[in-house]
Structure formats: structure tokens, C-alpha cells
Short mmCIF file of N, CA and C in Angstrom, two decimals:
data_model
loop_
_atom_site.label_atom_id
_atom_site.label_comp_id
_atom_site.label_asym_id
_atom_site.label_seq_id
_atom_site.Cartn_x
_atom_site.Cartn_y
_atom_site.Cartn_z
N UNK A 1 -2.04 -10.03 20.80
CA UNK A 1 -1.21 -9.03 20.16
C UNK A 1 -1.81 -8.67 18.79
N UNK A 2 -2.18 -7.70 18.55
CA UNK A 2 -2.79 -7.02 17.29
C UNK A 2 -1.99 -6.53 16.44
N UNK A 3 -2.22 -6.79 15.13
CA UNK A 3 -0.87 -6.69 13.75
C UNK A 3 -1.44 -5.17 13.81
N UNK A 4 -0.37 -3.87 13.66
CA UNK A 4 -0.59 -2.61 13.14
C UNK A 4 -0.18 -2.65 11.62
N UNK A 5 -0.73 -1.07 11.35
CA UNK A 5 -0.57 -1.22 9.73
C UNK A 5 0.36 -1.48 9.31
N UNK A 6 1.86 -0.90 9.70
CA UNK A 6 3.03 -0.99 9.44
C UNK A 6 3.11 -3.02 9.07
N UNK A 7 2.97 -3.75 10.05
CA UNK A 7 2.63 -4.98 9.90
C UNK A 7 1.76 -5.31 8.93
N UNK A 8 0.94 -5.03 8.85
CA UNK A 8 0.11 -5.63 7.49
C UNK A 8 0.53 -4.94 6.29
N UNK A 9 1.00 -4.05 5.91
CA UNK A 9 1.90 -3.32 5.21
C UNK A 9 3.28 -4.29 4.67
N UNK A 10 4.35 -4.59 5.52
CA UNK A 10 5.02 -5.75 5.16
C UNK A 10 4.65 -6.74 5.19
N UNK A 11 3.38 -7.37 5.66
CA UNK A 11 3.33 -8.80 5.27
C UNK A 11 2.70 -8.89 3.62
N UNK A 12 2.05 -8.00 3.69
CA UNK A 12 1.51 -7.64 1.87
C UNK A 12 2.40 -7.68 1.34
N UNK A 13 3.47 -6.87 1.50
CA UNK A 13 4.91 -6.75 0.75
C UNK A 13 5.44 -7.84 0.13
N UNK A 14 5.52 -8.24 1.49
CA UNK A 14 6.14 -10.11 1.23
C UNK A 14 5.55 -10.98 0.85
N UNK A 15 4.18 -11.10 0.91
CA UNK A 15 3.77 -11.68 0.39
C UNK A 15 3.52 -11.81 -1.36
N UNK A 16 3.01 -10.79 -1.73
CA UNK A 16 2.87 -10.54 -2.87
C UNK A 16 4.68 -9.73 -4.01
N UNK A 17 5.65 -10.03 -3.15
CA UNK A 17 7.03 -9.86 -3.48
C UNK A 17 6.78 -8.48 -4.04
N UNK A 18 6.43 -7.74 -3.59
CA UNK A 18 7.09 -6.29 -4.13
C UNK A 18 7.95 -5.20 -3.40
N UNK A 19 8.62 -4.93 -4.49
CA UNK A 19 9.43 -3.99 -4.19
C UNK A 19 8.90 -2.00 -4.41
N UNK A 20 10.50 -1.36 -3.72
CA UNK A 20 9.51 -0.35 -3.47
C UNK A 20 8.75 0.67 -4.48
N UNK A 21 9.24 -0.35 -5.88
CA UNK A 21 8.76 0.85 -6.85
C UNK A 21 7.39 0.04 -7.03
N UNK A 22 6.91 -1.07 -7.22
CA UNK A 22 5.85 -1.50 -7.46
C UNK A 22 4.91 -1.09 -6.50
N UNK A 23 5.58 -0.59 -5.32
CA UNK A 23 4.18 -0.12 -4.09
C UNK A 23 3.91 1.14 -4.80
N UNK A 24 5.02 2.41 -5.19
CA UNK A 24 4.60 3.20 -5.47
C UNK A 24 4.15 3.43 -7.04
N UNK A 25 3.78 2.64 -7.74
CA UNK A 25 3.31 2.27 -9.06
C UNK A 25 1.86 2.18 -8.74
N UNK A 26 1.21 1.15 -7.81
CA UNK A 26 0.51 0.79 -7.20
C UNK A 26 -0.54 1.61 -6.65
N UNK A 27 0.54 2.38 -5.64
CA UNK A 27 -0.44 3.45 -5.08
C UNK A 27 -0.76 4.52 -6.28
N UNK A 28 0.27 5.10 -7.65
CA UNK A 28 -0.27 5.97 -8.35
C UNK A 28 -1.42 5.50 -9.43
N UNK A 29 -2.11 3.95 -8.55
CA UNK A 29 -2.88 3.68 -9.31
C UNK A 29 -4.60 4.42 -9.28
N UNK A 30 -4.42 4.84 -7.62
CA UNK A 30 -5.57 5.41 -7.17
C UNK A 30 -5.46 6.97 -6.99
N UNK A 31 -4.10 7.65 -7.63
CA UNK A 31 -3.82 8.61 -7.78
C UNK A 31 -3.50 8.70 -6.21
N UNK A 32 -2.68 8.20 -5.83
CA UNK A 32 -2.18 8.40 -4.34
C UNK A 32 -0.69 8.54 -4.40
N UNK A 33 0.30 9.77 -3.95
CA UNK A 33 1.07 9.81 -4.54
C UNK A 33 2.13 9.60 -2.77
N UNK A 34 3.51 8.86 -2.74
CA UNK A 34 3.99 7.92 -1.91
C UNK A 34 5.38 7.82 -2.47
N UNK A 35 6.69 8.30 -1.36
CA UNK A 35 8.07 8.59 -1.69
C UNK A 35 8.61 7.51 -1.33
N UNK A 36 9.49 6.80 -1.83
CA UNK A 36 10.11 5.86 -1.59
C UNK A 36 10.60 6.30 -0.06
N UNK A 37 11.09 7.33 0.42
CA UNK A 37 11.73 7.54 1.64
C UNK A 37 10.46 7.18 2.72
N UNK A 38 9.14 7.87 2.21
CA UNK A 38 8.16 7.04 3.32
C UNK A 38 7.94 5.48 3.24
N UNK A 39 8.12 5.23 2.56
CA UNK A 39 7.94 3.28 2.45
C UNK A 39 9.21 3.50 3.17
N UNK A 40 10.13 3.67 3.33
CA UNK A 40 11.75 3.10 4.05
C UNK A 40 11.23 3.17 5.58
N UNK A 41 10.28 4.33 6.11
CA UNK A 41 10.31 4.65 7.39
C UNK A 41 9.20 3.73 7.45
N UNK A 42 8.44 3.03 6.63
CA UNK A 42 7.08 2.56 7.08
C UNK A 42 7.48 0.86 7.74
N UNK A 43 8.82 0.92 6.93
CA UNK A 43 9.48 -0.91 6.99
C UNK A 43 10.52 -1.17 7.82
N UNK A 44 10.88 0.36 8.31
CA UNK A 44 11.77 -0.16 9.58
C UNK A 44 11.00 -0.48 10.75
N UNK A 45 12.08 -0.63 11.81
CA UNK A 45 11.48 -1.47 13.00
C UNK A 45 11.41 -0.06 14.10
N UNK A 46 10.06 -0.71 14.99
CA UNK A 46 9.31 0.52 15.87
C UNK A 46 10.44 1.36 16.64
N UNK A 47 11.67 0.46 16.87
CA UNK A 47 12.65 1.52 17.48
C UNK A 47 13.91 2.29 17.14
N UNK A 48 13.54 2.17 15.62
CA UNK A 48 14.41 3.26 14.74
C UNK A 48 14.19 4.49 14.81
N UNK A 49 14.78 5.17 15.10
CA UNK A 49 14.97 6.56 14.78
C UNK A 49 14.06 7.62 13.84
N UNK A 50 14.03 6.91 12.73
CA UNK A 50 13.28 7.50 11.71
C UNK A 50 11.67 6.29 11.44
N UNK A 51 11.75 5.43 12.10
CA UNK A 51 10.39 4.86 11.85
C UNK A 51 9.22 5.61 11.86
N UNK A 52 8.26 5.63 10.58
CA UNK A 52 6.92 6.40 10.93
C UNK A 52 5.92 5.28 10.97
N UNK A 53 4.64 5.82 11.29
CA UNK A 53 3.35 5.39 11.75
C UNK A 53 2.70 4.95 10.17
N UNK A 54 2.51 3.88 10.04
CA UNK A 54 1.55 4.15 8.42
C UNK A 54 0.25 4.44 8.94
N UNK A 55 -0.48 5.26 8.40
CA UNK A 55 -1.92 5.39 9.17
C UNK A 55 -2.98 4.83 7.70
N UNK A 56 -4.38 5.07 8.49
CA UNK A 56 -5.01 4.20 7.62
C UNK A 56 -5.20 4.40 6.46
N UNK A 57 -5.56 6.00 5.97
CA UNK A 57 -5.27 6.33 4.61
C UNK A 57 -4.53 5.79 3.97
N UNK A 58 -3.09 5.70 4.52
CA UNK A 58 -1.66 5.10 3.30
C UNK A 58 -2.52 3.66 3.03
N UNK A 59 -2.58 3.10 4.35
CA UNK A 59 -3.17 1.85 3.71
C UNK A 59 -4.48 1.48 3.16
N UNK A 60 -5.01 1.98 3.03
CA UNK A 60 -6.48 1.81 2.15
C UNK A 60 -6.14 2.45 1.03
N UNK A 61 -5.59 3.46 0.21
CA UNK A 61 -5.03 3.70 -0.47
C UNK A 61 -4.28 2.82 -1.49
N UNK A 62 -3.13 2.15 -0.32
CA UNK A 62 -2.91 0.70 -1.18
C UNK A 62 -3.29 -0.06 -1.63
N UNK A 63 -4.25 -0.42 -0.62
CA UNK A 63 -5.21 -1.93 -0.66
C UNK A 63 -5.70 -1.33 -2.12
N UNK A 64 -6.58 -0.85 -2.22
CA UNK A 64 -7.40 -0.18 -2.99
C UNK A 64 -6.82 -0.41 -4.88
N UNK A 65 -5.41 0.64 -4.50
CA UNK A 65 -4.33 0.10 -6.01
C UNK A 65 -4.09 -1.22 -5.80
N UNK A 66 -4.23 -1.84 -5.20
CA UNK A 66 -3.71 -3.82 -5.22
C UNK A 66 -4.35 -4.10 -5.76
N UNK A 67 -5.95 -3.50 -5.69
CA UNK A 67 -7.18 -4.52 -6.27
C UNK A 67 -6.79 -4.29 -7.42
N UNK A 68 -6.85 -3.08 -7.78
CA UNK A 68 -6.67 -2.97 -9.33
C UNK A 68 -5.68 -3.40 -9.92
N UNK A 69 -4.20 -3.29 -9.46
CA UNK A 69 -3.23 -4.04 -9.62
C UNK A 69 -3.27 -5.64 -10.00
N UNK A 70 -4.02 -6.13 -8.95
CA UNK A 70 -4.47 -7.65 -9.31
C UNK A 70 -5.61 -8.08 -10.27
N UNK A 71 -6.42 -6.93 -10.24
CA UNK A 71 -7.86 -7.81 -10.75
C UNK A 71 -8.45 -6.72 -12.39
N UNK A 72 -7.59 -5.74 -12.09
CA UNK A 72 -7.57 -4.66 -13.30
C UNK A 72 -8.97 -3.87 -12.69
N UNK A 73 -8.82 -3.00 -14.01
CA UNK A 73 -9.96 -1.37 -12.97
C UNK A 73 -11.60 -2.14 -13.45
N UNK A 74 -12.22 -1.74 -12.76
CA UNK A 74 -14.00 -2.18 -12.96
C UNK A 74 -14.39 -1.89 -14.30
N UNK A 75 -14.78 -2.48 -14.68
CA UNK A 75 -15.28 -2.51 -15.90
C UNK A 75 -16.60 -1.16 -15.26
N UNK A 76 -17.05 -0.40 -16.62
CA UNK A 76 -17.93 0.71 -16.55
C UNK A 76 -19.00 0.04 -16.50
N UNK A 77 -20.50 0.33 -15.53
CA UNK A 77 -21.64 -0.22 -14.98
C UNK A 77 -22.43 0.15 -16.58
N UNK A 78 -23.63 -0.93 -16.25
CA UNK A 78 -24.43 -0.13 -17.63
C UNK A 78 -25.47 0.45 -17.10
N UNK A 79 -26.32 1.14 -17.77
CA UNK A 79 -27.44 1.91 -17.27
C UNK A 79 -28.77 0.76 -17.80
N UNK A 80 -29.39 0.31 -17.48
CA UNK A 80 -30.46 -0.32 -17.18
C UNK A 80 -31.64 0.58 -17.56
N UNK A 81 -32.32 0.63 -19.24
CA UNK A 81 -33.69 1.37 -19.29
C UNK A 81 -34.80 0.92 -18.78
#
């Protein structure tokens, strides 16, 4: 049985305890912009009514603001004469 995004999506959640404003804090870290009403459809269950699909964008998107979230933004490279 293979975890879909929606699944790795809440286990991040839970794991790392956030709520839905910190996802979307998160995501406006990579300038990715994310409505609380789509996180509601992303965390219900596959046979709700209003459940949507997270596709991979939303989640790489995230991942992406987590890093930075966790580890802060890259320091600027130097140029090497």
C-alpha cells in the first residue's frame, strides 16, 4: 500500500505539530500562496464530499518552505576568484 500526498501531507502535519496557519506561513515562505479551505479538503478523508487531491506541486512547495522553516534560508554562495 503506497502513502499518497494527502498522507504524507498529514503525517508532516503531525508530526512536526502544525497547525493550519503555520502550513500556510510556511508555504508563503517559497512565495506559494495556500487557503486554509484547501488544507481542510487536503485533511479530510478520501470519501468526503469535498476531499481534494494534493498534487505534487502543493507538496514540494511545502517541503521546500519546511526546509527553510527548519533550517533558515541558504546563506548567499561566494564567488570564488
Amino acid at each position: 500500500m503506497a502513502l499518497t500526498n494527502n498522507d504524507i501531507f498529514k503525517k508532516l502535519r503531525v508530526a512536526h505539530k502544525l497547525r493550519d496557519t503555520d502550513i500556510i506561513k510556511i508555504c508563503e515562505l517559497v512565495d506559494f500562496k495556500v487557503s486554509k479551505a484547501e488544507l481542510g479538503a487536503f485533511f479530510r478523508k478520501e470519501d468526503h464530499p469535498k476531499y481534494m487531491e494534493c498534487g505534487d506541486q502543493i507538496l514540494r512547495n511545502f517541503l521546500n518552505g519546511l526546509i527553510i522553516h527548519l533550517r533558515g534560508p541558504m546563506p548567499p554562495k561566494e564567488n570564488k576568484k
